[in-house]
Short mmCIF file of C-alpha atoms and ligand atoms in Angstrom, two decimals:
data_model
loop_
_atom_site.label_atom_id
_atom_site.label_comp_id
_atom_site.label_asym_id
_atom_site.label_seq_id
_atom_site.Cartn_x
_atom_site.Cartn_y
_atom_site.Cartn_z
CA UNK A 1 -60.45 -13.74 32.96
CA UNK A 2 -57.28 -11.68 32.80
CA UNK A 3 -53.63 -13.36 32.93
CA UNK A 4 -51.91 -10.47 34.32
CA UNK A 5 -49.89 -11.09 37.36
CA UNK A 6 -49.31 -8.00 39.67
CA UNK A 7 -46.28 -6.90 41.98
CA UNK A 8 -46.96 -4.31 44.43
CA UNK A 9 -43.17 -3.13 44.89
CA UNK A 10 -41.69 -1.82 48.13
CA UNK A 11 -39.12 0.83 48.39
CA UNK A 12 -38.17 3.09 51.21
CA UNK A 13 -37.34 6.54 49.70
CA UNK A 14 -35.89 5.03 46.62
CA UNK A 15 -34.37 1.80 48.47
CA UNK A 16 -35.89 -1.07 46.97
CA UNK A 17 -36.55 -3.86 49.41
CA UNK A 18 -35.15 -7.41 48.55
CA UNK A 19 -38.95 -8.96 48.71
CA UNK A 20 -39.54 -6.95 45.56
CA UNK A 21 -37.29 -8.91 43.55
CA UNK A 22 -38.35 -12.20 45.18
CA UNK A 23 -41.98 -11.50 44.24
CA UNK A 24 -40.72 -10.24 40.57
CA UNK A 25 -38.75 -13.47 40.38
CA UNK A 26 -41.85 -15.58 41.48
CA UNK A 27 -44.33 -13.40 39.11
CA UNK A 28 -42.32 -13.97 36.12
CA UNK A 29 -42.65 -17.59 36.60
CA UNK A 30 -46.24 -17.43 37.09
CA UNK A 31 -46.78 -14.95 33.93
CA UNK A 32 -44.77 -17.69 31.75
CA UNK A 33 -47.37 -20.14 33.15
CA UNK A 34 -50.31 -17.92 32.68
CA UNK A 35 -49.53 -16.68 29.13
CA UNK A 36 -50.08 -13.16 30.66
CA UNK A 37 -47.82 -9.99 31.46
CA UNK A 38 -45.91 -9.28 34.70
CA UNK A 39 -46.75 -5.84 35.97
CA UNK A 40 -44.89 -3.91 38.48
CA UNK A 41 -46.84 -1.46 40.55
CA UNK A 42 -44.93 1.53 41.92
CA UNK A 43 -45.85 3.91 44.15
CA UNK A 44 -43.90 7.04 45.30
CA UNK A 45 -42.76 10.57 44.57
CA UNK A 46 -40.11 11.64 42.10
CA UNK A 47 -39.07 7.88 41.86
CA UNK A 48 -40.02 7.39 38.01
CA UNK A 49 -36.46 6.27 37.37
CA UNK A 50 -36.70 3.20 39.92
CA UNK A 51 -38.89 1.49 37.18
CA UNK A 52 -35.76 0.55 35.49
CA UNK A 53 -34.80 -1.88 38.33
CA UNK A 54 -37.63 -3.66 37.46
CA UNK A 55 -36.51 -4.99 34.16
CA UNK A 56 -38.22 -8.34 34.96
CA UNK A 57 -41.68 -6.73 34.33
CA UNK A 58 -42.90 -6.09 31.03
CA UNK A 59 -44.86 -3.00 32.40
CA UNK A 60 -44.70 -0.93 35.34
CA UNK A 61 -47.56 1.20 36.62
CA UNK A 62 -46.33 4.28 38.34
CA UNK A 63 -48.25 6.47 40.88
CA UNK A 64 -46.58 9.62 41.91
CA UNK A 65 -47.76 12.21 44.39
CA UNK A 66 -45.86 14.05 47.07
CA UNK A 67 -48.08 12.55 49.58
CA UNK A 68 -46.96 9.23 48.41
CA UNK A 69 -43.27 9.62 49.11
CA UNK A 70 -43.61 7.60 52.37
CA UNK A 71 -45.66 4.73 53.12
CA UNK A 72 -49.28 5.69 54.29
CA UNK A 73 -51.71 2.76 54.79
CA UNK A 74 -54.79 4.29 53.81
CA UNK A 75 -53.43 6.35 50.69
CA UNK A 76 -51.55 3.23 49.53
CA UNK A 77 -54.81 0.98 49.84
CA UNK A 78 -56.68 3.35 48.00
CA UNK A 79 -54.31 3.71 44.95
CA UNK A 80 -53.55 -0.19 44.75
CA UNK A 81 -57.49 -0.83 44.97
CA UNK A 82 -58.22 1.71 42.09
CA UNK A 83 -55.54 0.20 40.21
CA UNK A 84 -56.72 -3.47 40.75
CA UNK A 85 -60.35 -2.40 39.77
CA UNK A 86 -59.37 -0.87 36.77
CA UNK A 87 -57.14 -4.02 35.31
CA UNK A 88 -58.55 -6.80 37.23
CA UNK A 89 -55.06 -8.96 37.56
CA UNK A 90 -55.37 -12.67 37.81
CA UNK A 91 -53.02 -12.45 40.88
CA UNK A 92 -51.70 -9.62 42.65
CA UNK A 93 -48.51 -10.26 44.77
CA UNK A 94 -47.81 -8.22 47.94
CA UNK A 95 -45.17 -8.75 50.48
CA UNK A 96 -46.03 -10.03 54.18
CA UNK A 97 -44.39 -7.18 55.38
CA UNK A 98 -45.61 -3.89 57.30
CA UNK A 99 -46.82 -2.53 54.35
CA UNK A 100 -48.13 -5.60 52.56
CA UNK A 101 -49.95 -6.66 55.56
CA UNK A 102 -51.99 -3.12 55.77
CA UNK A 103 -52.63 -2.93 52.00
CA UNK A 104 -53.53 -6.55 50.88
CA UNK A 105 -56.68 -6.78 53.30
CA UNK A 106 -57.93 -3.36 52.26
CA UNK A 107 -57.86 -4.21 48.77
CA UNK A 108 -59.34 -7.88 49.13
CA UNK A 109 -62.17 -5.99 50.95
CA UNK A 110 -62.74 -2.96 48.84
CA UNK A 111 -62.49 -5.18 45.65
CA UNK A 112 -64.32 -8.21 47.00
CA UNK A 113 -61.22 -10.42 46.01
CA UNK A 114 -59.73 -13.43 47.95
CA UNK A 115 -56.82 -12.93 50.09
CA UNK A 116 -54.07 -15.65 51.29
CA UNK A 117 -51.45 -14.70 53.95
CA UNK A 118 -48.19 -16.32 54.96
CA UNK A 119 -47.78 -17.67 51.22
CA UNK A 120 -44.51 -19.38 50.78
CA UNK A 121 -45.20 -20.87 47.53
CA UNK A 122 -47.40 -20.40 44.17
CA UNK A 123 -48.04 -21.79 40.96
CA UNK A 124 -50.52 -21.55 38.13
CA UNK A 125 -52.21 -23.84 35.82
CA UNK A 126 -55.18 -23.17 33.41
CA UNK A 127 -55.34 -19.99 35.49
CA UNK A 128 -55.99 -21.97 38.67
CA UNK A 129 -53.66 -20.80 41.39
CA UNK A 130 -52.18 -23.17 43.69
CA UNK A 131 -50.92 -21.36 47.07
CA UNK A 132 -48.95 -22.72 49.96
CA UNK A 133 -49.83 -21.20 52.88
CA UNK A 134 -48.24 -21.46 56.62
CA UNK A 135 -50.42 -21.74 59.61
CA UNK A 136 -49.93 -22.37 63.21
CA UNK A 137 -46.58 -19.90 63.29
CA UNK A 138 -45.02 -22.05 60.63
CA UNK A 139 -45.90 -25.40 62.23
CA UNK A 140 -47.99 -26.55 59.36
CA UNK A 141 -48.46 -25.74 55.43
CA UNK A 142 -51.93 -25.81 53.76
CA UNK A 143 -52.32 -25.86 50.18
CA UNK A 144 -55.28 -23.95 48.68
CA UNK A 145 -56.49 -23.64 45.19
CA UNK A 146 -58.08 -20.64 44.05
CA UNK A 147 -60.52 -20.37 41.02
CA UNK A 148 -61.52 -16.98 41.28
CA UNK A 149 -61.06 -14.20 38.74
CA UNK A 150 -58.63 -12.42 40.85
CA UNK A 151 -56.74 -12.86 44.22
CA UNK A 152 -53.97 -11.22 46.67
CA UNK A 153 -51.28 -13.35 48.07
CA UNK A 154 -49.32 -12.16 50.92
CA UNK A 155 -45.78 -13.74 50.28
CA UNK A 156 -43.41 -14.26 53.31
CA UNK A 157 -40.18 -12.57 52.50
CA UNK A 158 -37.24 -14.86 52.05
CA UNK A 159 -39.61 -17.40 50.30
CA UNK A 160 -38.23 -16.99 46.70
CA UNK A 161 -34.40 -16.19 45.25
CA UNK A 162 -34.04 -12.22 44.86
CA UNK A 163 -31.78 -13.02 42.15
CA UNK A 164 -34.35 -14.48 40.04
CA UNK A 165 -36.14 -10.84 40.18
CA UNK A 166 -33.32 -9.03 39.40
CA UNK A 167 -32.92 -7.33 35.89
CA UNK A 168 -32.43 -4.00 34.80
CA UNK A 169 -34.15 -2.65 31.65
CA UNK A 170 -36.75 -0.11 30.35
CA UNK A 171 -40.13 -1.68 30.86
CA UNK A 172 -42.93 0.52 29.45
CA UNK A 173 -44.01 2.91 32.10
CA UNK A 174 -47.60 3.77 32.41
CA UNK A 175 -48.72 6.76 34.57
CA UNK A 176 -51.43 6.32 36.89
CA UNK A 177 -53.59 9.73 37.66
CA UNK A 178 -53.61 10.11 41.24
CA UNK A 179 -56.45 11.87 43.19
CA UNK A 180 -58.66 11.85 46.40
CA UNK A 181 -55.48 11.55 48.74
CA UNK A 182 -56.75 14.56 50.91
CA UNK A 183 -59.55 12.71 52.21
CA UNK A 184 -57.23 10.69 54.05
CA UNK A 185 -57.67 10.77 57.96
CA UNK A 186 -54.19 8.98 58.18
CA UNK A 187 -50.96 11.65 57.55
CA UNK A 188 -47.57 10.89 57.61
CA UNK A 189 -45.59 12.82 60.24
CA UNK A 190 -42.32 11.80 60.08
CA UNK A 191 -39.86 8.89 59.70
CA UNK A 192 -38.17 7.29 63.09
CA UNK A 193 -34.70 5.94 62.01
CA UNK A 194 -33.50 2.97 64.21
CA UNK A 195 -30.90 4.18 67.24
CA UNK A 196 -27.39 3.42 66.05
CA UNK A 197 -25.99 4.02 69.65
CA UNK A 198 -26.03 0.39 70.45
CA UNK A 199 -24.05 -2.75 69.23
CA UNK A 200 -25.03 -3.15 65.30
CA UNK A 201 -25.95 -6.78 65.39
CA UNK A 202 -26.04 -6.58 61.55
CA UNK A 203 -22.21 -6.64 61.88
CA UNK A 204 -21.75 -9.23 64.41
CA UNK A 205 -20.06 -12.90 63.08
CA UNK A 206 -21.35 -14.66 65.81
CA UNK A 207 -25.02 -14.00 67.42
CA UNK A 208 -26.28 -15.98 70.72
CA UNK A 209 -30.08 -14.75 70.17
CA UNK A 210 -32.48 -15.32 72.87
CA UNK A 211 -36.25 -15.94 72.86
CA UNK A 212 -39.16 -16.15 75.37
CA UNK A 213 -37.81 -19.28 76.63
CA UNK A 214 -35.54 -17.02 78.71
CA UNK A 215 -38.52 -16.42 81.00
CA UNK A 216 -36.95 -13.26 82.73
CA UNK A 217 -34.74 -10.67 82.03
CA UNK A 218 -32.93 -11.75 85.41
CA UNK A 219 -31.88 -14.58 83.27
CA UNK A 220 -30.01 -12.65 80.33
CA UNK A 221 -26.85 -12.36 82.38
CA UNK A 222 -25.95 -15.71 81.39
CA UNK A 223 -26.64 -15.20 77.87
CA UNK A 224 -24.39 -12.28 77.91
CA UNK A 225 -21.65 -14.13 79.44
CA UNK A 226 -22.09 -17.08 76.79
CA UNK A 227 -21.88 -14.37 74.12
CA UNK A 228 -18.92 -12.54 75.39
CA UNK A 229 -16.99 -16.10 75.65
CA UNK A 230 -17.83 -16.73 72.31
CA UNK A 231 -16.88 -13.48 71.14
CA UNK A 232 -20.27 -12.44 69.87
CA UNK A 233 -23.29 -10.27 70.62
CA UNK A 234 -26.76 -10.96 72.08
CA UNK A 235 -29.55 -10.75 69.86
CA UNK A 236 -33.20 -11.60 70.41
CA UNK A 237 -36.71 -12.27 69.41
CA UNK A 238 -39.81 -9.48 69.45
CA UNK A 239 -41.28 -10.53 72.70
CA UNK A 240 -38.05 -9.92 74.84
CA UNK A 241 -38.01 -6.32 73.25
CA UNK A 242 -41.68 -5.97 73.68
CA UNK A 243 -40.93 -6.91 77.44
CA UNK A 244 -38.41 -4.06 77.41
CA UNK A 245 -35.67 -6.46 78.42
CA UNK A 246 -33.67 -5.71 75.48
CA UNK A 247 -33.57 -2.73 73.36
CA UNK A 248 -35.42 -2.59 69.64
CA UNK A 249 -31.88 -2.44 67.97
CA UNK A 250 -31.26 -6.30 69.21
CA UNK A 251 -34.22 -7.52 67.65
CA UNK A 252 -34.28 -9.76 64.85
CA UNK A 253 -36.91 -10.38 62.43
CA UNK A 254 -39.64 -9.07 60.11
CA UNK A 255 -40.18 -5.75 62.17
CA UNK A 256 -36.60 -5.88 63.75
CA UNK A 257 -33.17 -6.32 61.44
CA UNK A 258 -32.03 -8.92 58.99
CA UNK A 259 -28.94 -10.31 60.14
CA UNK A 260 -26.14 -12.77 58.21
CA UNK A 261 -23.78 -13.81 60.81
CA UNK A 262 -21.63 -16.99 60.43
CA UNK A 263 -23.15 -18.38 63.34
CA UNK A 264 -26.75 -17.82 65.11
CA UNK A 265 -27.37 -19.31 68.23
CA UNK A 266 -31.26 -19.80 68.80
CA UNK A 267 -31.73 -20.19 72.24
CA UNK A 268 -35.65 -20.69 73.53
CA UNK A 269 -36.89 -19.20 69.92
CA UNK A 270 -39.68 -21.00 68.58
CA UNK A 271 -38.96 -19.98 64.82
CA UNK A 272 -42.08 -17.96 63.90
CA UNK A 273 -42.07 -16.84 60.22
CA UNK A 274 -41.59 -13.11 61.49
CA UNK A 275 -38.53 -14.12 63.02
CA UNK A 276 -36.99 -16.67 60.56
CA UNK A 277 -37.28 -13.98 58.07
CA UNK A 278 -34.67 -12.08 59.67
CA UNK A 279 -31.97 -14.88 60.26
CA UNK A 280 -32.76 -17.26 57.68
CA UNK A 281 -29.32 -16.22 55.77
CA UNK A 282 -27.05 -17.11 58.74
CA UNK A 283 -24.38 -19.26 57.53
CA UNK A 284 -24.80 -21.75 60.49
CA UNK A 285 -28.04 -22.15 62.76
CA UNK A 286 -27.85 -24.02 65.90
CA UNK A 287 -31.27 -24.11 67.91
CA UNK A 288 -31.80 -25.10 71.56
CA UNK A 289 -35.42 -25.81 72.33
CA UNK A 290 -37.45 -28.04 74.76
CA UNK A 291 -40.09 -28.57 72.01
CA UNK A 292 -38.99 -31.10 69.30
CA UNK A 293 -41.41 -29.72 66.96
CA UNK A 294 -40.62 -26.18 67.19
CA UNK A 295 -40.46 -25.00 63.49
CA UNK A 296 -36.72 -23.42 64.42
CA UNK A 297 -35.41 -27.00 63.74
CA UNK A 298 -36.78 -26.75 60.17
CA UNK A 299 -34.15 -24.47 59.84
CA UNK A 300 -31.41 -25.05 62.08
CA UNK A 301 -28.27 -26.94 61.07
CA UNK A 302 -27.97 -28.52 64.43
CA UNK A 303 -30.59 -28.74 66.74
CA UNK A 304 -30.41 -29.77 70.65
CA UNK A 305 -33.98 -30.85 72.26
CA UNK A 306 -32.88 -29.59 75.40
CA UNK A 307 -33.39 -26.91 78.31
CA UNK A 308 -31.40 -23.71 77.90
CA UNK A 309 -30.87 -23.62 81.52
CA UNK A 310 -28.81 -26.64 81.28
CA UNK A 311 -27.05 -25.85 77.84
CA UNK A 312 -26.13 -22.40 78.51
CA UNK A 313 -24.21 -22.86 81.71
CA UNK A 314 -22.72 -25.97 80.57
CA UNK A 315 -21.44 -24.29 77.16
CA UNK A 316 -20.15 -21.38 79.16
CA UNK A 317 -18.20 -23.90 81.43
CA UNK A 318 -16.73 -25.79 78.36
CA UNK A 319 -15.60 -22.53 76.96
C1 LIG B 401 -46.09 -7.95 62.02
C2 LIG B 401 -45.31 -8.98 62.72
C3 LIG B 401 -44.11 -8.84 62.98
C4 LIG B 401 -43.21 -9.38 63.76
N1 LIG B 401 -41.96 -8.96 63.97
C5 LIG B 401 -41.29 -10.06 64.32
C6 LIG B 401 -39.74 -9.95 64.60
O1 LIG B 401 -39.39 -9.06 64.05
N2 LIG B 401 -39.14 -10.53 65.24
C7 LIG B 401 -39.69 -11.74 66.11
O2 LIG B 401 -38.98 -12.61 66.60
N3 LIG B 401 -40.85 -12.16 65.96
C8 LIG B 401 -41.76 -11.12 65.47
N4 LIG B 401 -43.18 -11.16 65.27
C9 LIG B 401 -43.76 -12.36 66.44
C10 LIG B 401 -43.77 -13.71 65.71
O3 LIG B 401 -44.80 -13.94 65.35
C11 LIG B 401 -43.57 -14.63 67.08
O4 LIG B 401 -44.55 -14.07 68.21
C12 LIG B 401 -42.05 -14.43 68.22
O5 LIG B 401 -40.77 -14.38 67.09
C13 LIG B 401 -41.91 -15.54 69.19
O6 LIG B 401 -40.78 -15.25 69.86
P1 LIG B 401 -40.08 -16.47 70.54
O7 LIG B 401 -39.99 -17.23 69.73
O8 LIG B 401 -39.14 -15.68 71.52
O9 LIG B 401 -41.33 -16.81 71.50
P2 LIG B 401 -42.33 -18.22 71.55
O10 LIG B 401 -43.05 -18.22 70.28
O11 LIG B 401 -43.26 -18.05 72.83
O12 LIG B 401 -41.28 -19.29 71.82
C14 LIG B 401 -40.36 -19.59 72.82
C15 LIG B 401 -40.06 -20.88 72.66
O13 LIG B 401 -39.05 -20.96 73.67
C16 LIG B 401 -38.92 -22.98 73.85
N5 LIG B 401 -38.60 -22.56 75.45
C17 LIG B 401 -39.43 -22.59 76.45
N6 LIG B 401 -38.74 -22.87 77.54
C18 LIG B 401 -37.50 -23.41 77.16
C19 LIG B 401 -36.28 -23.67 77.90
N7 LIG B 401 -36.41 -23.51 79.23
N8 LIG B 401 -35.16 -24.22 77.11
C20 LIG B 401 -35.33 -24.38 75.47
N9 LIG B 401 -36.84 -23.71 75.06
C21 LIG B 401 -37.56 -23.47 75.75
C22 LIG B 401 -40.59 -23.29 73.50
O14 LIG B 401 -40.50 -24.13 73.21
C23 LIG B 401 -40.82 -22.21 72.46
O15 LIG B 401 -40.42 -22.73 71.22
C24 LIG B 401 -43.98 -10.28 64.61
C25 LIG B 401 -45.21 -10.79 64.74
C26 LIG B 401 -46.16 -9.84 63.75
C27 LIG B 401 -47.47 -10.22 63.66
#
């Protein structure tokens, strides 16, 4: 059985996502425990020099093609599947990200290997892999032991420190021969950059963030009033954007923005992993939720089990 640990790295036109370093740090630990090598897998076009950022790995497998310059789910899954088929690593780490959740299931199915999603921790002993995975939107954890030849873990961003995987160096680079991309029925058209005309919530020191608990967009003015009184800005969870009550530029989380304010007030937000990913680095988190078991309380420094329709007017009046 192979002892190799693979990390599928992520970058946007050469800008490496932090989750890559988080996985490399964890991967290094796993490789030390398995007695195998840590291998970084890099896909892109004219990005070979990025391999020098993956000094935590012993080797980088690099697949270069002009069609791999931007993420394409079919093409990326095809290339990663071919690499996995050739090398049969013990563990493949992908991020639980927009890219990872497209690639990992396709590789799992094409290679007939197991897949665990929502992974928040992993360890390895005698080539048995223990995986902690979040279920029910982060309300419960399960621990599973994988004894297969190979497995994929889709890792929740923010689960491991990025610093542990940051090391420059010159790992050996192995070029992977790319072919057959013309068969793809999916073609990359264009990258749509986020609209910058709205408030930049990533720059705000105080965020008053609102979730589905607000019930209706008619109730948003009281949140705006509170944010103004606090000298902050209003941000939100994804359902608020999906309902078109607020623009996408205000969304915090996996498919929104990552924020690091001094204070994050979470009002009627349950604390799903995809939301937590965007705000867990806030200095101070204060949550208001009617459900005492809401996962947001696991991340909040202060929590109020209460109704936001009582708390918001009371706070505004006090201010
Ligand atoms: C690929 C992918 C990407 C995603 N990206 C994001 C993302 O970027 N950002 C994001 O936020 N989500 C994202 N999601 C969605 C995420 O999984 C959750 O569905 C979402 O975060 C839930 O939003 P919420 O907490 O507002 O709503 P809910 O989970 O419905 O929670 C509402 C909360 O309000 C509380 N509540 C109800 N009434 C009151 C009241 N009167 N007073 C106080 N509390 C009250 C409830 O107890 C509950 O905890 C993504 C999902 C996927 C699959």
